[in-house]
Amino acid sequence: SGWEQAPLSKPPDIDLVKVRIGRLPAVNGAITGVRVEPSNPLAGEDITCHCDVYNFSPQPQRRTVYLGIGESRQSQDVMVPAWNKATAVFRTRVTAPGIMTLTASLNEDGFVMDDTRWSIFSVREALRAGLAGPDTGTLDAWDRALRALEWVQTDRLGTGDVARLSMLDVLMVAGDDGSWLKSMDRDIRKGTTVVWSPGTPAGVAAAGAAPAIFQWEAFDNPRTLRVTAVSDSLFNLFAGGEFGNPAAGSIMARCNIAPEQVQDAEMLMAYDDGVCALARWRKPACRYLWNLTLDPASSDYASRPEYVLLLGELLLTSRMDSDTREQGHLPGEPLSWLAEADFPLSEVGLMRSDGTS
């Protein structure tokens, strides 16, 4: 009642509804958050939708959550503790590329205005991978493997291709001594995964580039590999054994990267003597050190089917580490958008959930 006579100014095209304060406690719940994982899925990929439900009452409440994505409709009952939240988890598959609208809602209660929340996400046709660096042998091995994955588009980049860096989901650099990557770091889009390999001496020398920053060593007897982070999501595909062993292979030469040189990284794979084979940094962005030799003269790893699968899983799982985008917004919340490429402003527009502008 204190606001009844208060003068409130507003734009003419915005409706203002005054809600009278109830005299008795009323049961109220709200959808307080929605998110999709992965947030930019590929067509044909399974996604997980998380809907957070809050209970604004002193008693536990059973609520029904309804989820709509495109033509798909699902519902789920959740028990929400008093003055606390619960999360309803839905799984579905997106089949076609495009912009999808997500609607999450609750069964009606005493205050319906917070019972629904919306979000939009983009379904991608393919991930974009850029290949760069002087070691063409390693780049060719990466390129062949990625082309076997129909959901990846590859592109070779030169040192002057700064503009195309902003369009990449993953940048793979081989044979660089660090200077190329450092010079391009400002132009790499936030959220782009970077895979860096020291390359092989033959590949680097053939391009007339500087030698790698790590010492190259060859062996009379082959080295073997092992997975050091068995529970990491990168290796989930291989957990049952039906897709082989990602650490299978014989390596006759490699760069000597001691554990202390990557002590601030997550060691994912290593050689039998403890030398790093694959490592990851999550901050400030997702970065991989790839020390798996792909030169056929020194390794049989690139000829193994597990290699293609491992590379594919690396690209898919790295999206979780690189993604920094919000999935839902409250009405009235300020939004901003930074274009990742130059295009006419006439092509930019806002659309409602029904597709109208």
mmCIF file of N, CA, C and O in Angstrom, residues 269-301:
data_model
loop_
_atom_site.group_PDB
_atom_site.id
_atom_site.type_symbol
_atom_site.label_atom_id
_atom_site.label_comp_id
_atom_site.label_asym_id
_atom_site.label_seq_id
_atom_site.Cartn_x
_atom_site.Cartn_y
_atom_site.Cartn_z
ATOM 1 N N MET A 269 48.611 -37.304 -20.135
ATOM 2 C CA MET A 269 49.308 -38.499 -20.602
ATOM 3 C C MET A 269 50.800 -38.278 -20.427
ATOM 4 O O MET A 269 51.292 -37.150 -20.479
ATOM 5 N N ALA A 270 51.518 -39.388 -20.206
ATOM 6 C CA ALA A 270 52.964 -39.292 -20.015
ATOM 7 C C ALA A 270 53.627 -40.513 -20.636
ATOM 8 O O ALA A 270 52.980 -41.546 -20.883
ATOM 9 N N TYR A 271 54.925 -40.391 -20.885
ATOM 10 C CA TYR A 271 55.718 -41.534 -21.344
ATOM 11 C C TYR A 271 56.077 -42.407 -20.149
ATOM 12 O O TYR A 271 55.889 -42.019 -18.983
ATOM 13 N N ASP A 272 56.583 -43.584 -20.432
ATOM 14 C CA ASP A 272 56.875 -44.538 -19.362
ATOM 15 C C ASP A 272 57.937 -44.046 -18.395
ATOM 16 O O ASP A 272 58.045 -44.556 -17.272
ATOM 17 N N ASP A 273 58.724 -43.042 -18.792
ATOM 18 C CA ASP A 273 59.745 -42.485 -17.903
ATOM 19 C C ASP A 273 59.290 -41.189 -17.238
ATOM 20 O O ASP A 273 60.093 -40.492 -16.608
ATOM 21 N N GLY A 274 58.003 -40.817 -17.384
ATOM 22 C CA GLY A 274 57.457 -39.641 -16.716
ATOM 23 C C GLY A 274 57.467 -38.367 -17.531
ATOM 24 O O GLY A 274 56.931 -37.343 -17.083
ATOM 25 N N VAL A 275 58.058 -38.380 -18.717
ATOM 26 C CA VAL A 275 58.079 -37.183 -19.563
ATOM 27 C C VAL A 275 56.666 -36.887 -20.069
ATOM 28 O O VAL A 275 55.917 -37.795 -20.446
ATOM 29 N N CYS A 276 56.322 -35.612 -20.074
ATOM 30 C CA CYS A 276 54.973 -35.192 -20.454
ATOM 31 C C CYS A 276 54.678 -35.519 -21.919
ATOM 32 O O CYS A 276 55.470 -35.217 -22.808
ATOM 33 N N ALA A 277 53.510 -36.141 -22.168
ATOM 34 C CA ALA A 277 53.053 -36.403 -23.525
ATOM 35 C C ALA A 277 51.875 -35.506 -23.898
ATOM 36 O O ALA A 277 51.739 -35.070 -25.046
ATOM 37 N N LEU A 278 51.007 -35.223 -22.932
ATOM 38 C CA LEU A 278 49.849 -34.359 -23.166
ATOM 39 C C LEU A 278 49.493 -33.690 -21.851
ATOM 40 O O LEU A 278 49.306 -34.362 -20.829
ATOM 41 N N ALA A 279 49.408 -32.354 -21.863
ATOM 42 C CA ALA A 279 49.098 -31.590 -20.654
ATOM 43 C C ALA A 279 48.104 -30.489 -20.998
ATOM 44 O O ALA A 279 47.975 -30.082 -22.155
ATOM 45 N N ARG A 280 47.416 -30.002 -19.965
ATOM 46 C CA ARG A 280 46.381 -28.977 -20.182
ATOM 47 C C ARG A 280 46.460 -27.899 -19.106
ATOM 48 O O ARG A 280 46.670 -28.180 -17.934
ATOM 49 N N TRP A 281 46.283 -26.669 -19.554
ATOM 50 C CA TRP A 281 46.069 -25.537 -18.669
ATOM 51 C C TRP A 281 44.633 -25.057 -18.878
ATOM 52 O O TRP A 281 44.186 -24.897 -20.020
ATOM 53 N N ARG A 282 43.908 -24.788 -17.805
ATOM 54 C CA ARG A 282 42.526 -24.313 -17.915
ATOM 55 C C ARG A 282 42.420 -22.798 -17.810
ATOM 56 O O ARG A 282 41.431 -22.211 -18.261
ATOM 57 N N LYS A 283 43.378 -22.142 -17.178
ATOM 58 C CA LYS A 283 43.323 -20.703 -16.986
ATOM 59 C C LYS A 283 44.631 -20.078 -17.443
ATOM 60 O O LYS A 283 45.700 -20.664 -17.279
ATOM 61 N N PRO A 284 44.562 -18.862 -18.027
ATOM 62 C CA PRO A 284 43.382 -18.026 -18.246
ATOM 63 C C PRO A 284 42.480 -18.505 -19.390
ATOM 64 O O PRO A 284 41.410 -17.973 -19.600
ATOM 65 N N ALA A 285 42.931 -19.505 -20.148
ATOM 66 C CA ALA A 285 42.120 -20.094 -21.217
ATOM 67 C C ALA A 285 42.574 -21.532 -21.387
ATOM 68 O O ALA A 285 43.597 -21.949 -20.843
ATOM 69 N N CYS A 286 41.799 -22.308 -22.145
ATOM 70 C CA CYS A 286 42.119 -23.718 -22.320
ATOM 71 C C CYS A 286 43.283 -23.873 -23.300
ATOM 72 O O CYS A 286 43.179 -23.502 -24.475
ATOM 73 N N ARG A 287 44.397 -24.407 -22.814
ATOM 74 C CA ARG A 287 45.604 -24.594 -23.612
ATOM 75 C C ARG A 287 46.123 -26.012 -23.416
ATOM 76 O O ARG A 287 46.169 -26.520 -22.297
ATOM 77 N N TYR A 288 46.521 -26.649 -24.523
ATOM 78 C CA TYR A 288 47.073 -28.007 -24.471
ATOM 79 C C TYR A 288 48.510 -27.990 -24.979
ATOM 80 O O TYR A 288 48.828 -27.306 -25.963
ATOM 81 N N LEU A 289 49.356 -28.754 -24.316
ATOM 82 C CA LEU A 289 50.693 -29.058 -24.819
ATOM 83 C C LEU A 289 50.656 -30.473 -25.379
ATOM 84 O O LEU A 289 50.393 -31.435 -24.646
ATOM 85 N N TRP A 290 50.899 -30.586 -26.680
ATOM 86 C CA TRP A 290 50.832 -31.876 -27.374
ATOM 87 C C TRP A 290 52.260 -32.340 -27.664
ATOM 88 O O TRP A 290 52.959 -31.757 -28.477
ATOM 89 N N ASN A 291 52.709 -33.394 -26.980
ATOM 90 C CA ASN A 291 54.045 -33.940 -27.187
ATOM 91 C C ASN A 291 53.960 -35.403 -27.619
ATOM 92 O O ASN A 291 54.803 -36.219 -27.271
ATOM 93 N N LEU A 292 52.890 -35.730 -28.345
ATOM 94 C CA LEU A 292 52.719 -37.061 -28.926
ATOM 95 C C LEU A 292 53.278 -37.033 -30.343
ATOM 96 O O LEU A 292 52.734 -36.360 -31.221
ATOM 97 N N THR A 293 54.370 -37.728 -30.571
ATOM 98 C CA THR A 293 55.040 -37.697 -31.871
ATOM 99 C C THR A 293 54.155 -38.330 -32.942
ATOM 100 O O THR A 293 53.664 -39.449 -32.782
ATOM 101 N N LEU A 294 53.955 -37.608 -34.053
ATOM 102 C CA LEU A 294 53.109 -38.082 -35.142
ATOM 103 C C LEU A 294 53.893 -38.399 -36.413
ATOM 104 O O LEU A 294 53.321 -38.898 -37.380
ATOM 105 N N ASP A 295 55.194 -38.127 -36.414
ATOM 106 C CA ASP A 295 56.037 -38.421 -37.576
ATOM 107 C C ASP A 295 56.114 -39.943 -37.764
ATOM 108 O O ASP A 295 56.547 -40.675 -36.863
ATOM 109 N N PRO A 296 55.688 -40.475 -38.925
ATOM 110 C CA PRO A 296 55.685 -41.937 -39.122
ATOM 111 C C PRO A 296 57.071 -42.555 -39.044
ATOM 112 O O PRO A 296 57.198 -43.765 -38.809
ATOM 113 N N ALA A 297 58.136 -41.766 -39.233
ATOM 114 C CA ALA A 297 59.488 -42.299 -39.124
ATOM 115 C C ALA A 297 59.884 -42.537 -37.672
ATOM 116 O O ALA A 297 60.842 -43.273 -37.399
ATOM 117 N N SER A 298 59.151 -41.929 -36.745
ATOM 118 C CA SER A 298 59.510 -42.027 -35.329
ATOM 119 C C SER A 298 58.403 -42.561 -34.450
ATOM 120 O O SER A 298 58.604 -42.727 -33.238
ATOM 121 N N SER A 299 57.233 -42.830 -35.026
ATOM 122 C CA SER A 299 56.091 -43.223 -34.206
ATOM 123 C C SER A 299 55.019 -43.881 -35.066
ATOM 124 O O SER A 299 54.856 -43.551 -36.249
ATOM 125 N N ASP A 300 54.282 -44.813 -34.458
ATOM 126 C CA ASP A 300 53.130 -45.394 -35.145
ATOM 127 C C ASP A 300 51.814 -44.830 -34.611
ATOM 128 O O ASP A 300 50.738 -45.324 -34.930
ATOM 129 N N TYR A 301 51.901 -43.778 -33.792
ATOM 130 C CA TYR A 301 50.708 -43.280 -33.111
ATOM 131 C C TYR A 301 49.666 -42.725 -34.092
ATOM 132 O O TYR A 301 48.458 -42.949 -33.919
#
